[in-house]
Short mmCIF file of C-alpha atoms and ligand atoms in Angstrom, two decimals:
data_model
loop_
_atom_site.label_atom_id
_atom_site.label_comp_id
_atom_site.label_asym_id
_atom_site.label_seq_id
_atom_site.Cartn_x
_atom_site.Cartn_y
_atom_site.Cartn_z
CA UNK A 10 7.84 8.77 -21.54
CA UNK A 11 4.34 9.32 -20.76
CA UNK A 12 2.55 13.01 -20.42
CA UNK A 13 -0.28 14.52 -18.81
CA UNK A 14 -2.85 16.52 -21.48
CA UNK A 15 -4.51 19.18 -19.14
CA UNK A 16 -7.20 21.46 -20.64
CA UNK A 17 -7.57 24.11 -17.50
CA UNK A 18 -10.75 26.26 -16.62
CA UNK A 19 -13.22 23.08 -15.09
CA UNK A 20 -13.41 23.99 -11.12
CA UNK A 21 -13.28 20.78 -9.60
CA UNK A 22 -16.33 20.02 -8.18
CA UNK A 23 -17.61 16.02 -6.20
CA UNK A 24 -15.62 13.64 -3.84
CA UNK A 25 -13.10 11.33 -3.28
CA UNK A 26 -11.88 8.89 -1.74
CA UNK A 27 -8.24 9.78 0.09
CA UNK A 28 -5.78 6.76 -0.36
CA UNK A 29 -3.37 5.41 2.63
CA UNK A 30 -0.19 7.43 2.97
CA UNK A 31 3.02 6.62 1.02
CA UNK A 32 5.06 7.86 4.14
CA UNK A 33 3.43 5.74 6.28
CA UNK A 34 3.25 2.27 4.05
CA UNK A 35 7.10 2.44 3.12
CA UNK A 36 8.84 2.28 6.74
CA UNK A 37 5.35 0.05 8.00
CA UNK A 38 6.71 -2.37 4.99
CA UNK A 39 10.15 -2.60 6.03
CA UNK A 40 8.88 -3.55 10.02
CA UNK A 41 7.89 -7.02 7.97
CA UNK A 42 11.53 -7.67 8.52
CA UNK A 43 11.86 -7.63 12.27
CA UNK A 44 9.45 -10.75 12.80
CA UNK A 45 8.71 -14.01 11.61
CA UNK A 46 5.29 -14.05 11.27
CA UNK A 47 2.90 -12.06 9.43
CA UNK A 48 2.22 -8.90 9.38
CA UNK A 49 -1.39 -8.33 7.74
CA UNK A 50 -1.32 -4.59 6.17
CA UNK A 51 -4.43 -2.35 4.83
CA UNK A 52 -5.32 0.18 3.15
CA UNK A 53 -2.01 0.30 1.15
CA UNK A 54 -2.03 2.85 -1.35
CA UNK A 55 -1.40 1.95 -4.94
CA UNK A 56 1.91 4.01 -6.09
CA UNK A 57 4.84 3.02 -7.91
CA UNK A 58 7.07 3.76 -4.58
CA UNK A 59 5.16 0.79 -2.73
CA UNK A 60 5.49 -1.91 -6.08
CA UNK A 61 9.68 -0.67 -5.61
CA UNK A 62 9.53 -1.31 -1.92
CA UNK A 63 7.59 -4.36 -2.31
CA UNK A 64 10.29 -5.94 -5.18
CA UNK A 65 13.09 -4.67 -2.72
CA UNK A 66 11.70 -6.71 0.16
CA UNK A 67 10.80 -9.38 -2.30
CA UNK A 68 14.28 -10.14 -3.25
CA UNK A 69 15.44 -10.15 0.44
CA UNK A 70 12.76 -13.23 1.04
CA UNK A 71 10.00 -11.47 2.49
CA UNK A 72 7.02 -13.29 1.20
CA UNK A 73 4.65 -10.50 0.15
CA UNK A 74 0.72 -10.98 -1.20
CA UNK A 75 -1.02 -8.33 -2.48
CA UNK A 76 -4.87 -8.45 -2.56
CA UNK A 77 -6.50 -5.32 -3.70
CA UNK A 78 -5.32 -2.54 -0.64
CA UNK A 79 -4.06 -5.63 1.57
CA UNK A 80 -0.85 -6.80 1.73
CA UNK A 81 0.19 -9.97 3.95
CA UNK A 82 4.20 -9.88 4.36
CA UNK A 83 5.91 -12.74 6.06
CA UNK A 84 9.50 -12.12 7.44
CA UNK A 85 10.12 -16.10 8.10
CA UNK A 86 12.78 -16.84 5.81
CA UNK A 87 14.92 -13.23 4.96
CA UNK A 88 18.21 -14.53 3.12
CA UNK A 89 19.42 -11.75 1.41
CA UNK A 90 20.67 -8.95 4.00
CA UNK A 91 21.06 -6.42 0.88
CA UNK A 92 19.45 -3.39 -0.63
CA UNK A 93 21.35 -3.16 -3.88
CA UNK A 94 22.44 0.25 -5.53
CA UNK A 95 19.51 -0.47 -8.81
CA UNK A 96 17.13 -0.57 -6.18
CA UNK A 97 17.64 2.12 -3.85
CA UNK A 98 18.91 4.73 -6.38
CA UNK A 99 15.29 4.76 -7.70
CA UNK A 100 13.57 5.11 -4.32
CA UNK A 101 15.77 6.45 -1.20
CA UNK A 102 13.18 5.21 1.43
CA UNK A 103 15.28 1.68 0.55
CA UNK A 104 17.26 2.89 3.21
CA UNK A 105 14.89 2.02 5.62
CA UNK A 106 15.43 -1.66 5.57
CA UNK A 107 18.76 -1.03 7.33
CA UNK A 108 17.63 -0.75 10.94
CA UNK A 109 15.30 -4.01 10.60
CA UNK A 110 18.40 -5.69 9.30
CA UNK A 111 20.65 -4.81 11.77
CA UNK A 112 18.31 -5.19 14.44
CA UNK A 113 17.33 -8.88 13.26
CA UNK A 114 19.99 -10.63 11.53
CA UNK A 115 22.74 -8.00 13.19
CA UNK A 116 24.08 -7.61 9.52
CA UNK A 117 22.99 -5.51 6.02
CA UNK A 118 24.64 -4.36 3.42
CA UNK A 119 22.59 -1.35 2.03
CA UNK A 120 23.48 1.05 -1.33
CA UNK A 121 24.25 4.43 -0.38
CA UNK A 122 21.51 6.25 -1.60
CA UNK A 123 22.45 8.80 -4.31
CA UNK A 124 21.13 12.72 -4.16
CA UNK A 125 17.79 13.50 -5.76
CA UNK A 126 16.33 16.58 -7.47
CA UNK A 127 15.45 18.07 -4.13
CA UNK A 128 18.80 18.10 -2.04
CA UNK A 129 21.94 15.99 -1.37
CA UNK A 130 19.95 13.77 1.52
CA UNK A 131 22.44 12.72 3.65
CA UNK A 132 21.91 9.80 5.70
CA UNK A 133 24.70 10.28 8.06
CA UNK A 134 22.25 10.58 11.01
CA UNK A 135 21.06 6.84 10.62
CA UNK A 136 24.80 6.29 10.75
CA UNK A 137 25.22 8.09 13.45
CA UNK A 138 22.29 6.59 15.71
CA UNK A 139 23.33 3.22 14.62
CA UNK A 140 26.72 3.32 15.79
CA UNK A 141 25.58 4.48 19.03
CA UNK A 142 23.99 1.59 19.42
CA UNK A 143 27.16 -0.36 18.75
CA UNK A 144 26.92 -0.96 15.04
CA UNK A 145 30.14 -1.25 13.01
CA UNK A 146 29.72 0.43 10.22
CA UNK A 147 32.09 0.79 7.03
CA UNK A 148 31.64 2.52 4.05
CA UNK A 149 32.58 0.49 0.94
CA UNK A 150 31.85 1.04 -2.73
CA UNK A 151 29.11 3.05 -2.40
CA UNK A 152 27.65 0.80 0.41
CA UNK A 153 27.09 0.63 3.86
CA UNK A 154 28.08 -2.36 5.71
CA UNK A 155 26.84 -2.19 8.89
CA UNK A 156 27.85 -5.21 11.61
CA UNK A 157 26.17 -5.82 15.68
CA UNK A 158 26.15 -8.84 17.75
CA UNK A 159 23.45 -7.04 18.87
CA UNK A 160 22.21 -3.25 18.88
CA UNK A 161 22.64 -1.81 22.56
CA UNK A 162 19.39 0.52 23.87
CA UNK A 163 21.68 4.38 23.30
CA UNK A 164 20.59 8.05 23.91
CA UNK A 165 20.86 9.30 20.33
CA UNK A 166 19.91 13.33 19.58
CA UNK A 167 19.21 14.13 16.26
CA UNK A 168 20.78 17.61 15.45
CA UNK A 169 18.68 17.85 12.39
CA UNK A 170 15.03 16.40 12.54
CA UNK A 171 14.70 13.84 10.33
CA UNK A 172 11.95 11.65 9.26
CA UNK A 173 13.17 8.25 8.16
CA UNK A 174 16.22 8.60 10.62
CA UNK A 175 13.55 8.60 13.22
CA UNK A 176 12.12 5.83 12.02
CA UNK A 177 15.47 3.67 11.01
CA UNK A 178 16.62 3.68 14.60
CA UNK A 179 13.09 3.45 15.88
CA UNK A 180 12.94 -0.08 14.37
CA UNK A 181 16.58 -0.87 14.76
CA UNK A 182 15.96 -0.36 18.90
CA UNK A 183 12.68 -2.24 19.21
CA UNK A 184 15.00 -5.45 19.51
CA UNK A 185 17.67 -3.90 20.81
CA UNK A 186 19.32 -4.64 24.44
CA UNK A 187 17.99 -1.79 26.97
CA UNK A 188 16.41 1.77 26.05
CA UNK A 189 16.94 3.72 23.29
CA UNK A 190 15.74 7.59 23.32
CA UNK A 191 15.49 9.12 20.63
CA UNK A 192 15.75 13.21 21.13
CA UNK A 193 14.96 15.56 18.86
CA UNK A 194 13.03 13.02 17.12
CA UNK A 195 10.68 13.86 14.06
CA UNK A 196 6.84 14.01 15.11
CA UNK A 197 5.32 13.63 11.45
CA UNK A 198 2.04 11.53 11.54
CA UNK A 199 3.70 9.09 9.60
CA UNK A 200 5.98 8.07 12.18
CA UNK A 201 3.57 7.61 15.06
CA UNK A 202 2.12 5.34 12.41
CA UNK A 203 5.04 3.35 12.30
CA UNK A 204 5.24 3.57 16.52
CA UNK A 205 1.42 2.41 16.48
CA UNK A 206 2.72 -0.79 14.36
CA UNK A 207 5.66 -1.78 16.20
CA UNK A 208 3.61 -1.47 19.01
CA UNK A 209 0.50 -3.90 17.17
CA UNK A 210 3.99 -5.95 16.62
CA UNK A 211 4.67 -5.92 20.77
CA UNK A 212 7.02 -3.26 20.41
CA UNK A 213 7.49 -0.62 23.69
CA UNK A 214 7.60 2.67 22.33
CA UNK A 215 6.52 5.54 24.40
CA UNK A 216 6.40 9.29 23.07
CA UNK A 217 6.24 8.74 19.41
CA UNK A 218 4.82 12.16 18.26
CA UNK A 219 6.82 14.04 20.44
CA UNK A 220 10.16 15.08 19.99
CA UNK A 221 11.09 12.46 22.25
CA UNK A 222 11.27 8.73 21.90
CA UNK A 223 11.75 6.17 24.43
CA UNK A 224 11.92 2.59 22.77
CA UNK A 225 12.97 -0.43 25.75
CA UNK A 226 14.25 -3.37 23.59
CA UNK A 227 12.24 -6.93 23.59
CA UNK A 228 13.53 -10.11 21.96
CA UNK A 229 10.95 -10.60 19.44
CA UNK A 230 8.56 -9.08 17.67
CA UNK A 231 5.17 -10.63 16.42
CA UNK A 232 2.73 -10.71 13.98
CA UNK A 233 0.03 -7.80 13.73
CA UNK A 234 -2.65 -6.41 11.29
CA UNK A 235 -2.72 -2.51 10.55
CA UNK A 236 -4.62 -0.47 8.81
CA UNK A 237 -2.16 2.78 7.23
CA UNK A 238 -3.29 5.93 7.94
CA UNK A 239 -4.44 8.47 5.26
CA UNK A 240 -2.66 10.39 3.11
CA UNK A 241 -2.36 13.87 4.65
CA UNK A 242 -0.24 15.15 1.15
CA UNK A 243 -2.75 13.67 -1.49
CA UNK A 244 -5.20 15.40 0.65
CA UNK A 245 -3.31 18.38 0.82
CA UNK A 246 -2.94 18.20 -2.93
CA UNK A 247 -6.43 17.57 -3.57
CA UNK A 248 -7.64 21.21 -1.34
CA UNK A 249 -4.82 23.41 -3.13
CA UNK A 250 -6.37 22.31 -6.67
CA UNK A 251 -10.01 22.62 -5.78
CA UNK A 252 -8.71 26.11 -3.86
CA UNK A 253 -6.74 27.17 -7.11
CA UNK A 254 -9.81 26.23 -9.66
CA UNK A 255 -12.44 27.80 -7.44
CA UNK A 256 -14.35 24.53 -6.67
CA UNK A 257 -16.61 22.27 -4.52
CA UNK A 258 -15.34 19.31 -3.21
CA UNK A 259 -15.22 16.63 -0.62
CA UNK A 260 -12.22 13.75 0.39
CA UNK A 261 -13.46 10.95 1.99
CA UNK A 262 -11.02 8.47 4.32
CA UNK A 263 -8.99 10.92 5.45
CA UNK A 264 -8.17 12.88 8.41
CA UNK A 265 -8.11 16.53 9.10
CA UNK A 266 -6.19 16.59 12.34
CA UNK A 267 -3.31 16.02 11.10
CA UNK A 268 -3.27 18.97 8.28
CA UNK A 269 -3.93 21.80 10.65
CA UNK A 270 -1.43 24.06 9.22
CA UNK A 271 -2.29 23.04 5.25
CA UNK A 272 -6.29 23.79 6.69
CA UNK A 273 -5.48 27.10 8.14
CA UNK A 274 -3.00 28.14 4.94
CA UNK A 275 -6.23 27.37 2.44
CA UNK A 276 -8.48 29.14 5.24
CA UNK A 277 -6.44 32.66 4.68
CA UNK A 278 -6.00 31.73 1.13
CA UNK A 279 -10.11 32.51 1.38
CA UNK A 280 -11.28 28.80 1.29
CA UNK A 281 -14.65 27.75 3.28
CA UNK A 282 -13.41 24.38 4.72
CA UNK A 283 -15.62 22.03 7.15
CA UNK A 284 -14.74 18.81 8.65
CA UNK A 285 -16.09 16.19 10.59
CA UNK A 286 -14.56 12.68 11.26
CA UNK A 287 -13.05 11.16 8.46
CA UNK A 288 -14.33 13.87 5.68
CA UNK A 289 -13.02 17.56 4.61
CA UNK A 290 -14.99 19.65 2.66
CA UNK A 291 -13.86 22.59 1.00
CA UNK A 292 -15.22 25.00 -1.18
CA UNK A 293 -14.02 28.10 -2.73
CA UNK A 294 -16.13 31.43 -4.01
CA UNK A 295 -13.35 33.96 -4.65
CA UNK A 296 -9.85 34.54 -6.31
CA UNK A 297 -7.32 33.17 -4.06
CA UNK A 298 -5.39 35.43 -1.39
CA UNK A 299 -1.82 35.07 -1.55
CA UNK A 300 -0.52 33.55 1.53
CA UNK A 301 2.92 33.76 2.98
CA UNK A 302 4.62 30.16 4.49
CA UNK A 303 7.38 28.57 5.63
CA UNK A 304 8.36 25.66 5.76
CA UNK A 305 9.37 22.97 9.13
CA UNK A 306 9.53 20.16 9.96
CA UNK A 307 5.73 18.27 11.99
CA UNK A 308 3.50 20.17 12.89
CA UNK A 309 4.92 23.33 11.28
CA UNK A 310 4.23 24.06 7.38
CA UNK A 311 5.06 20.19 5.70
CA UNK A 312 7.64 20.81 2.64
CA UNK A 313 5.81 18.14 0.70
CA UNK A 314 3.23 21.14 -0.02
CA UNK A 315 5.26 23.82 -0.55
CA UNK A 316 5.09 23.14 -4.77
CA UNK A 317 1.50 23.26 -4.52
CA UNK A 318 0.71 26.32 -2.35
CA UNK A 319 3.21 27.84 -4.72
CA UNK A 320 0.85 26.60 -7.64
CA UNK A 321 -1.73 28.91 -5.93
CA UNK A 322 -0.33 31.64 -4.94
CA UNK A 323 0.87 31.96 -9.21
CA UNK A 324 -3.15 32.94 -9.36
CA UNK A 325 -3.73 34.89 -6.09
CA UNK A 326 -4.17 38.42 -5.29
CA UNK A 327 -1.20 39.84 -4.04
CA UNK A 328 2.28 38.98 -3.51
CA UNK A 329 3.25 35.99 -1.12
CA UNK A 330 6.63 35.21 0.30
CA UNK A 331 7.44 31.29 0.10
CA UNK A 332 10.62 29.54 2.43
CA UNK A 333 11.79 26.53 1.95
CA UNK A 334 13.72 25.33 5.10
CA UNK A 335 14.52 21.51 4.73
CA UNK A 336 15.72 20.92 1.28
CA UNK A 337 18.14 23.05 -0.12
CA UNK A 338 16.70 22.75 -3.94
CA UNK A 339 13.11 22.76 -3.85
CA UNK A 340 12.25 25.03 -6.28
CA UNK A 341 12.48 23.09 -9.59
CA UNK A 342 8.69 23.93 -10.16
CA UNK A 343 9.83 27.90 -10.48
CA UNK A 344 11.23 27.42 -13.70
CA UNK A 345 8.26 25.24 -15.28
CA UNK A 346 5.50 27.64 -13.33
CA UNK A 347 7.47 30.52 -14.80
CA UNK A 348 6.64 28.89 -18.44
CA UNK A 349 2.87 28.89 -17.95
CA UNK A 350 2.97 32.72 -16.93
CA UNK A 351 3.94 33.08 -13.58
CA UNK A 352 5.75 35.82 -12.02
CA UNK A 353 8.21 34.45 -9.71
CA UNK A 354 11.51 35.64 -8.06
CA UNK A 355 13.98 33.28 -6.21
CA UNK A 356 16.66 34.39 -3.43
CA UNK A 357 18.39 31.60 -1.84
CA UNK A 358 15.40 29.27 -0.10
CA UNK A 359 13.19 32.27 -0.39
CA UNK A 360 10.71 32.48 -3.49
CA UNK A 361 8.47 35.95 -3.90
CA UNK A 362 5.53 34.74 -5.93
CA UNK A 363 3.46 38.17 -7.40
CA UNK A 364 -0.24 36.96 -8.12
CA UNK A 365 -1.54 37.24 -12.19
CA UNK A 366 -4.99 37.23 -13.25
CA UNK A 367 -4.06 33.83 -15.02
CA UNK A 368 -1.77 31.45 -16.60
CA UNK A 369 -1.47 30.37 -19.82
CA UNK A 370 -0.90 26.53 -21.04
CA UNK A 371 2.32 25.59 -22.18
CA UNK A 372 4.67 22.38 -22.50
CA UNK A 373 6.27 21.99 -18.95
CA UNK A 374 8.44 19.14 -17.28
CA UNK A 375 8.13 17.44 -14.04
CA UNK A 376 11.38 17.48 -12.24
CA UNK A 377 10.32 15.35 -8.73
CA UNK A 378 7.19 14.09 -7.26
CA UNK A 379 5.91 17.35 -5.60
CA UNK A 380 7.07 19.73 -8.10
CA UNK A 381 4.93 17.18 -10.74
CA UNK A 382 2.09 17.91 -8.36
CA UNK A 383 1.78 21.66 -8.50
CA UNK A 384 2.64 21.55 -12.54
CA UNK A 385 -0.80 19.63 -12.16
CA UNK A 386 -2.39 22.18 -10.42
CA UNK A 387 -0.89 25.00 -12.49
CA UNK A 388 -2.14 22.98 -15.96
CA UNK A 389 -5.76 23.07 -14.03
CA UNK A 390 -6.27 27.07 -13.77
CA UNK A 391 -4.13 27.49 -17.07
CA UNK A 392 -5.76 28.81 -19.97
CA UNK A 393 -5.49 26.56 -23.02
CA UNK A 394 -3.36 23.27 -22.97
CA UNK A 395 -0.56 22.32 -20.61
CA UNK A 396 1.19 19.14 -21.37
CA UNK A 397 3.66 18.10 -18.58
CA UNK A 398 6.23 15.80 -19.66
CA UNK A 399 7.99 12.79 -17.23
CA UNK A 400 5.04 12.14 -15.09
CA UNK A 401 6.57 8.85 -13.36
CA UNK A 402 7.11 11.39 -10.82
CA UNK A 403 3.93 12.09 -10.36
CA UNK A 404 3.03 7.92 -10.17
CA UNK A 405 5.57 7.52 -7.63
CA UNK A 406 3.44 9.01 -4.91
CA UNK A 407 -0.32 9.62 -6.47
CA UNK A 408 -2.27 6.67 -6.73
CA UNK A 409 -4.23 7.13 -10.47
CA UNK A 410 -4.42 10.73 -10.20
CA UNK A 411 -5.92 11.45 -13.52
CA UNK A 412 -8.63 9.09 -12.79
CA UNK A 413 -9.65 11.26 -9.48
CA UNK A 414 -9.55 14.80 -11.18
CA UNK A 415 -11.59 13.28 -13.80
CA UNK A 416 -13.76 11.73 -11.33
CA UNK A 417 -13.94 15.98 -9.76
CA UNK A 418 -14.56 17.39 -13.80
CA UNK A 419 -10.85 17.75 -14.29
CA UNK A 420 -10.11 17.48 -18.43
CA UNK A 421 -7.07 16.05 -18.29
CA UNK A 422 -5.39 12.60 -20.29
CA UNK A 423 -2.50 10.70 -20.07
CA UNK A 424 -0.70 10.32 -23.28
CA UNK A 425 0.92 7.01 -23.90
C1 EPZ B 5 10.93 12.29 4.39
O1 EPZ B 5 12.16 12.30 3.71
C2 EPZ B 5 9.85 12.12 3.34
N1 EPZ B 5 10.03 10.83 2.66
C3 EPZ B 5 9.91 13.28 2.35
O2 EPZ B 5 8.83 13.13 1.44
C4 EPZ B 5 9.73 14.58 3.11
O3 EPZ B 5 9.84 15.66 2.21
C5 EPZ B 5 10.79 14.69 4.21
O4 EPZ B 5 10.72 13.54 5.08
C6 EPZ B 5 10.61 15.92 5.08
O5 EPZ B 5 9.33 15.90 5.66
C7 EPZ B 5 9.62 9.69 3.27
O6 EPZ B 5 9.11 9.71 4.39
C8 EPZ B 5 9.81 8.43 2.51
P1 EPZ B 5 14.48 14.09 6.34
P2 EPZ B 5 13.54 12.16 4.54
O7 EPZ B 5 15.46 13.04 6.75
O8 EPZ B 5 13.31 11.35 5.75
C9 EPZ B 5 18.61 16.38 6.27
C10 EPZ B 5 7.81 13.03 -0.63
O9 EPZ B 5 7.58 13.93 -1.40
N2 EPZ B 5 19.21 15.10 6.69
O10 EPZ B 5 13.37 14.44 7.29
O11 EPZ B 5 14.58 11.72 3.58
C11 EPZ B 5 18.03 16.31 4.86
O12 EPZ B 5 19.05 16.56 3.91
C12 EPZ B 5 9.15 12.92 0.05
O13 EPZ B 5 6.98 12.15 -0.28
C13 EPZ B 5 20.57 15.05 6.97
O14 EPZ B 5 21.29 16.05 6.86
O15 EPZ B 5 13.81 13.66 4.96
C14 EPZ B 5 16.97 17.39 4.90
O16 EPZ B 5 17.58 18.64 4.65
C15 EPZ B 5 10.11 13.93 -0.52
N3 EPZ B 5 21.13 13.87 7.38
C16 EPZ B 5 16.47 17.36 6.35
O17 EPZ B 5 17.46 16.65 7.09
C17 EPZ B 5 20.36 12.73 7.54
O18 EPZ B 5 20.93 11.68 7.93
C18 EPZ B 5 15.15 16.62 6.53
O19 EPZ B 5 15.29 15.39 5.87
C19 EPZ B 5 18.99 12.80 7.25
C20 EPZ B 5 18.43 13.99 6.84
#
């Protein structure tokens, strides 16, 4: 199992440059499946996530060639309608091949994904939306079996948002017969990526980005070339540790429109932030202010920085109250924070975080990829040492990210 050394105290000063977004290259992959030709990808990030999706779509016969941050996938000659259980159980956005399949070959057989640190993660709205749209679906061994001459255009409303259900019935309707509209619909950045594709591919998708989708079914698909769009997490990330060590820094490639809400949060937290095109800059002269969130789904507060503002706020001045409304176990980090020094209290999805004048290094565990993230953080304003233990969380969504905080003055090593 490999670690993370982290001596803390080094503000991060320098730039980077922002890789292309996980949740944008995993559902963009599985679109290879709904056409025959190719479908020219760039600016693919490098994460263990996209080498999983890329073996899962590999074994199904998509031909995939990976040249530095291009990929060239080729949907000609799919054989294998499956997603098997070893597969998805390590990465649940598997279960986004199931509305290509179904929408293409009319047929899939795809693993039930299991829970995960964070929550249970249903995935009984895909169902849902794809028997609307006349799917037969069966439940068998742990699988779903899911059946349609083919999918007819339905009026599905999602009760919950949810991102990937957004996007699996997104792709299953693009060949679908009539219009599909998709209400309630996510409107994270990384679905109107996947709408931008589809439509690259010649799919008709209007709305995507609002909470309504309206996708009119066309009998083929062809090949595009896309570029994904940044990461607006790893950026994210990035801010909250330059915020928390008070340092310098600038991310290059990415895009600050679509982290409003992170920009403001950092802003109160007492961060100097400037950005122009495709460049933030932030830089931080004082001890942080604690700042109070909650979590929603696009463009409210994103979950997948909730673990790192709560990374800060350990340091702050003050006291700042932290809600978690999407998962219902996304506090694994409390424990591990707690270990380095911080003063933490936990009621139900609410976490009161009381600001110390610092944290101390200790031995601490990463539990999933976000908590990993803001152990990270935590190990960079620590006093001393922190070593965090299981960091193939942290690989799964963070292309090389001990190479980047060196690159910004970090100390830290990975330990083989
Ligand atoms: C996506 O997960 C992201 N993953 C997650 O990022 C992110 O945290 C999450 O959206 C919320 O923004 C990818 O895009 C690959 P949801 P997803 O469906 O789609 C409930 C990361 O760190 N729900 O939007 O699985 C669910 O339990 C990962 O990169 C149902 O009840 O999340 C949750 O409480 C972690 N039934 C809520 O909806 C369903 O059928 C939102 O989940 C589907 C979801």
């Amino acid at each position: 199992m490999q670690k993370l050394a982290i001596q803390g105290g080094n503000p991060l000063h320098g730039e980077i440059f922002i890789s292309g977004a996980k949740n944008a290259a995993l559902p963009i992959m599985c679109a290879s499946l709904l056409s025959a030709d190719s479908l020219r990808l760039s600016n693919v990030p490098d994460l263990h996530d996209v080498a999983t999706m890329r073996k899962l779509l590999q074994q199904m016969g998509v031909v995939v060639d990976v040249q530095g941050d291009c990929m060239n996938m080729q949907g000609g000659n799919v054989t294998k309608l499956e997603a098997p259980y070893d597969m998805v159980k390590t990465m649940r956005a598997s279960v986004l091949v199931l509305g290509p399949l179904v929408a293409r070959f009319g047929e899939a057989m795809v693993s039930l994904p299991g829970g995960c640190a964070i929550g249970s993660r249903p995935v009984d709205l895909h169902i849902k939306g794809l028997q609307a749209m006349g799917a037969e679906i069966s439940i068998e061994h742990g699988y779903i079996h899911a059946k349609a001459k083919r999918l007819k255009g339905a009026r599905i409303f999602f009760d919950i948002v949810s991102v990937t259900g957004t996007e699996n019935l997104m792709m299953a309707a693009v060949l679908a017969e009539g219009v599909t509209v998709l209400e309630n619909a996510a409107r994270e950045p990384e679905v109107v990526d996947l709408a931008n594709c589809l439509i690259e591919m010649g799919a008709d998708i209007a709305g995507a980005g609002t909470d309504m989708i309206t996708i009119t079914g066309v009998d083929r698909l062809h090949g595009a070339e896309y570029s994904i769009l940044p990461d607006r997490i790893e950026s994210g990330t990035f801010l909250v540790a330059a915020a928390a060590t008070g340092g310098n820094i600038t991310l290059r490639n990415t895009s600050a429109n679509i982290l409003d809400n992170v920009l403001e949060k950092l802003q109160e937290a007492g961060a100097k932030i400037q950005t122009e095109a495709d460049t933030i800059h932030l830089e931080m002269r004082q001890r942080p202010n604690a700042v109070n969130l909650r979590t929603a789904p696009y463009p409210a507060f994103p979950t997948d920085m909730q673990a790192q503002f709560m990374a800060l706020n350990t340091i702050a001045q003050g006291s700042a109250m932290m809600v978690e409304t999407i998962f219902e176990n996304r506090f694994m980090h409390v424990q591990e924070l707690r270990r380095l020094g911080a003063q933490i209290d936990v009621e139900g999805n609410t976490a009161v975080v009381r600001g110390v004048a610092s944290l101390e290094g200790a031995m601490v565990m990463a539990t999933d990829l976000r908590a990993s993230a803001s152990l990270v953080i935590a190990g960079l304003v620590a006093q001393g040492e922190t070593v965090i233990d299981r960091i193939y969380h942290l690989d799964r969504g963070y292309a090389h990210i001990e190479t980047k905080l060196t690159a910004l003055g970090a100390n830290i090593r990975r330990l083989k």
